[in-house]
């Protein structure tokens, strides 16, 4: 038996590298599931909106004051003034956006509210170090990720793209820029033609499934044909203002982490067992930054 093992071990040593090479590569979901704690960053509660619909369904939205400080400032003031409590979702356009508004757009705005914000459609690049996507973007000379957000760039300007779940500010025709009382969330394949034409102020972190289940509007542009069809909003609050027991605690993956690099590569090159041929490419909006409840 000992003599047999001596003869067999060299053969096994030759086989092991091939066995290891044949092991399936992890899927993006598996990479996220096994991501270490160091790969995650907390979402500050003073940047997190909690929307509760009349039926109790909840949607959480992370704000991006790094990109639209005046608009997000207005949004925070409206939330703290309970401006959306009793408001409504008034538009659900299939494969485009879900849009909602405050209870009374004619009411006096809260103190500090800026009625005519600047066009915060992009911002100076300055010290933003983008983690490149690594693949061409048809809507921008370059794109990638920064501080947990998908970003696109041209020269010294950078902006948030209209990916699925991104939240923007509704407006009328230019030069109007919207004031933050009317917001929308992208519920479709990315309408990137909207980039740099509206202020993008955040993203839905949880609850997009509730938006996806809403009836589509039948009037022009997906608006509901009558107020009776509007979807009532019970409240929109800043997480920091809620009782501690009701505050959601969420984390997003750090886009400067090795785990995110592995996740991005897996999204672009699917070699886990289901896939026959990897695409060897990926669009910016097809790499959603992972989110999880804080352990």
XYZ file of C-alpha atoms in Angstrom:
295
model
C 0.000 0.000 0.000
C 2.826 2.393 0.890
C 4.557 1.606 -2.398
C 1.281 2.315 -4.257
C 0.881 5.703 -2.561
C 4.441 6.626 -3.442
C 3.677 5.906 -7.079
C 0.291 7.694 -6.967
C 1.226 10.942 -5.197
C 3.321 12.381 -8.089
C 0.399 11.759 -10.444
C -2.021 13.459 -8.010
C 0.308 16.457 -7.768
C 0.153 16.827 -11.550
C -3.641 16.575 -11.565
C -4.387 19.062 -8.785
C -3.558 22.238 -10.770
C -5.910 21.090 -13.524
C -8.651 20.342 -11.004
C -8.237 23.810 -9.500
C -8.284 25.440 -12.929
C -11.528 23.671 -13.752
C -13.285 25.052 -10.660
C -16.071 27.463 -11.690
C -15.469 31.162 -11.229
C -17.764 32.903 -8.722
C -20.786 34.797 -9.997
C -21.244 38.497 -9.180
C -23.864 37.540 -6.593
C -21.458 35.120 -4.930
C -18.729 37.778 -4.825
C -21.144 40.181 -3.134
C -22.355 37.539 -0.682
C -18.796 36.784 0.444
C -17.511 40.378 0.429
C -15.591 41.213 3.621
C -16.792 43.974 5.942
C -13.897 46.157 4.785
C -15.486 46.295 1.317
C -18.576 48.134 2.594
C -19.282 51.739 3.626
C -22.162 52.977 5.787
C -24.796 55.262 4.278
C -25.046 58.285 6.609
C -28.581 58.631 8.033
C -28.607 62.360 7.213
C -28.318 61.424 3.520
C -31.004 58.746 3.539
C -34.663 59.422 2.728
C -37.305 56.948 3.839
C -40.457 57.002 1.705
C -43.502 55.167 3.050
C -46.459 54.617 0.738
C -50.054 54.455 1.946
C -49.959 50.644 1.944
C -46.867 50.610 4.179
C -44.387 49.763 1.419
C -41.048 51.458 2.009
C -38.459 52.891 -0.379
C -35.070 54.219 0.741
C -33.181 56.847 -1.251
C -29.563 57.895 -0.772
C -28.970 61.563 -1.561
C -25.877 62.832 -3.385
C -25.039 66.337 -2.114
C -21.562 65.859 -3.628
C -23.189 66.388 -7.033
C -26.231 68.611 -6.414
C -25.826 70.415 -3.074
C -28.514 73.070 -3.636
C -31.171 70.657 -4.884
C -30.460 68.084 -2.165
C -30.537 70.886 0.405
C -34.044 71.741 -0.774
C -35.042 68.085 -0.596
C -33.815 67.745 2.982
C -35.714 70.908 3.969
C -38.900 69.594 2.374
C -38.548 66.256 4.141
C -38.013 67.961 7.509
C -41.018 70.203 6.846
C -43.101 67.084 5.981
C -43.823 68.531 2.549
C -44.281 65.101 0.948
C -46.497 63.712 3.714
C -49.855 63.333 1.978
C -48.239 63.859 -1.417
C -48.533 61.365 -4.246
C -46.935 59.435 -7.060
C -48.560 61.042 -10.084
C -46.729 59.446 -13.007
C -45.609 55.912 -13.830
C -44.411 55.774 -17.409
C -43.541 52.250 -18.497
C -39.838 51.736 -19.166
C -39.006 55.317 -18.163
C -39.728 56.935 -14.776
C -41.841 56.965 -11.619
C -42.562 60.552 -10.518
C -43.919 62.022 -7.270
C -44.685 65.444 -5.844
C -45.268 67.270 -2.571
C -48.682 67.611 -0.991
C -49.138 71.237 -2.125
C -46.776 72.817 -4.671
C -48.328 76.242 -4.016
C -47.596 76.164 -0.283
C -44.944 78.437 1.173
C -41.629 76.562 1.041
C -39.653 75.916 4.226
C -37.036 78.363 5.491
C -33.813 78.292 3.485
C -35.479 76.746 0.428
C -33.916 77.960 -2.855
C -36.670 78.651 -5.364
C -34.413 78.795 -8.416
C -31.397 76.493 -7.988
C -28.475 76.558 -10.412
C -28.313 73.909 -13.139
C -26.582 71.192 -11.127
C -26.428 68.826 -14.083
C -22.696 68.170 -13.729
C -19.857 69.371 -11.505
C -16.167 70.172 -11.644
C -13.996 67.076 -11.624
C -11.400 68.642 -9.294
C -9.926 65.900 -7.098
C -12.338 63.128 -8.138
C -10.290 60.019 -8.898
C -12.513 57.801 -11.052
C -12.097 54.032 -10.954
C -12.463 53.445 -14.731
C -15.179 51.177 -16.060
C -12.669 49.796 -18.541
C -15.070 49.681 -21.501
C -16.386 52.283 -23.981
C -19.368 54.420 -22.984
C -21.538 55.712 -25.865
C -22.749 58.661 -23.763
C -19.480 59.974 -22.322
C -15.775 60.054 -23.209
C -15.062 58.219 -19.953
C -16.985 56.605 -17.125
C -16.492 54.556 -14.001
C -17.017 54.839 -10.265
C -16.165 57.250 -7.501
C -16.943 57.103 -3.787
C -19.559 54.402 -4.311
C -21.353 56.116 -7.225
C -21.415 55.448 -10.978
C -20.079 58.523 -12.777
C -19.481 59.749 -16.309
C -16.964 62.403 -17.296
C -15.871 64.710 -20.075
C -12.797 66.885 -19.656
C -12.988 68.592 -16.286
C -16.721 67.825 -15.762
C -18.286 64.794 -14.092
C -21.909 63.773 -13.524
C -24.234 61.054 -12.253
C -25.787 58.974 -15.064
C -29.447 58.073 -15.480
C -29.106 54.423 -14.517
C -31.933 52.242 -13.190
C -32.965 53.482 -9.750
C -31.285 56.883 -10.009
C -33.364 59.790 -8.691
C -33.626 63.148 -10.426
C -35.468 66.463 -10.168
C -38.445 67.128 -12.417
C -38.476 70.484 -14.199
C -40.271 72.520 -16.863
C -38.630 73.807 -20.051
C -35.240 75.538 -19.731
C -34.101 77.733 -18.109
C -36.132 76.106 -15.294
C -33.970 73.656 -13.330
C -36.595 72.263 -10.940
C -36.526 73.000 -7.218
C -36.722 69.500 -5.756
C -40.430 69.370 -4.932
C -41.038 66.989 -7.840
C -38.749 63.969 -8.055
C -38.528 60.913 -10.291
C -36.817 57.533 -10.215
C -35.638 55.758 -13.360
C -37.546 52.467 -13.693
C -36.158 51.338 -17.021
C -33.178 50.601 -19.159
C -30.970 53.626 -18.651
C -32.334 56.723 -20.492
C -28.828 58.161 -20.678
C -29.928 60.828 -23.165
C -31.179 62.658 -20.052
C -27.650 62.915 -18.629
C -26.556 66.525 -18.007
C -30.084 67.736 -18.791
C -31.590 67.330 -15.322
C -30.236 67.354 -11.791
C -29.607 63.814 -10.541
C -29.759 63.935 -6.761
C -29.517 60.346 -5.552
C -30.507 56.724 -6.025
C -32.986 54.202 -4.700
C -31.184 51.735 -2.445
C -34.119 49.522 -1.491
C -37.746 49.265 -2.590
C -37.557 49.573 -6.380
C -39.808 46.517 -6.520
C -42.619 48.652 -5.072
C -42.234 51.197 -7.850
C -42.117 48.384 -10.403
C -45.453 46.990 -9.185
C -47.380 50.264 -9.587
C -50.076 50.594 -12.271
C -48.869 52.449 -15.362
C -50.402 55.832 -16.068
C -52.648 56.014 -19.094
C -52.507 59.757 -19.796
C -49.776 61.487 -21.803
C -46.210 60.721 -20.644
C -47.503 58.123 -18.213
C -49.289 60.516 -15.863
C -52.347 59.171 -14.085
C -55.511 60.280 -15.843
C -57.234 61.368 -12.618
C -56.200 62.219 -9.067
C -58.149 59.175 -7.899
C -55.470 57.025 -9.538
C -52.565 58.763 -7.778
C -50.607 56.584 -5.352
C -50.678 58.226 -1.935
C -47.465 58.855 -0.013
C -47.806 58.506 3.738
C -44.508 60.201 4.473
C -40.985 60.964 3.307
C -38.569 61.491 6.183
C -34.850 61.812 6.679
C -33.604 58.650 8.372
C -31.673 60.746 10.886
C -34.974 62.267 12.082
C -36.718 58.941 12.712
C -36.704 57.154 16.078
C -33.599 54.990 16.261
C -35.608 51.762 16.164
C -37.139 52.787 12.832
C -33.955 53.957 11.141
C -32.748 51.747 8.279
C -29.025 51.000 8.405
C -27.619 50.327 4.945
C -24.214 49.927 3.372
C -22.973 50.254 -0.205
C -19.915 48.529 -1.597
C -16.760 50.629 -1.710
C -15.898 51.096 -5.354
C -12.210 51.504 -4.484
C -12.080 48.040 -2.902
C -10.498 44.896 -4.433
C -13.866 43.180 -3.996
C -15.572 45.723 -6.248
C -12.880 45.214 -8.879
C -13.560 41.478 -8.759
C -17.313 42.140 -8.965
C -16.896 44.498 -11.943
C -14.735 41.977 -13.794
C -17.299 39.267 -13.142
C -20.119 41.449 -14.496
C -18.109 42.035 -17.680
C -16.848 38.468 -18.088
C -19.495 36.004 -16.940
C -17.721 32.665 -16.712
C -19.801 31.128 -13.932
C -21.415 27.809 -14.952
C -24.624 29.143 -16.573
C -22.762 31.154 -19.216
C -21.494 29.633 -22.451
C -19.761 32.725 -23.856
C -18.690 35.738 -21.779
C -19.490 39.164 -23.225
C -16.051 40.654 -22.443
C -17.727 44.005 -21.925
C -20.261 45.806 -19.766
C -22.156 49.113 -19.726
C -21.845 51.521 -16.816
C -25.456 51.043 -15.746
C -25.081 47.261 -15.880
C -22.739 47.377 -12.885
C -25.115 48.414 -10.084
C -23.183 49.217 -6.922
C -24.192 46.515 -4.394
C -26.232 47.430 -1.312
C -26.814 45.466 1.896
C -28.356 45.958 5.343
C -25.642 46.728 7.854
C -24.858 43.520 9.775
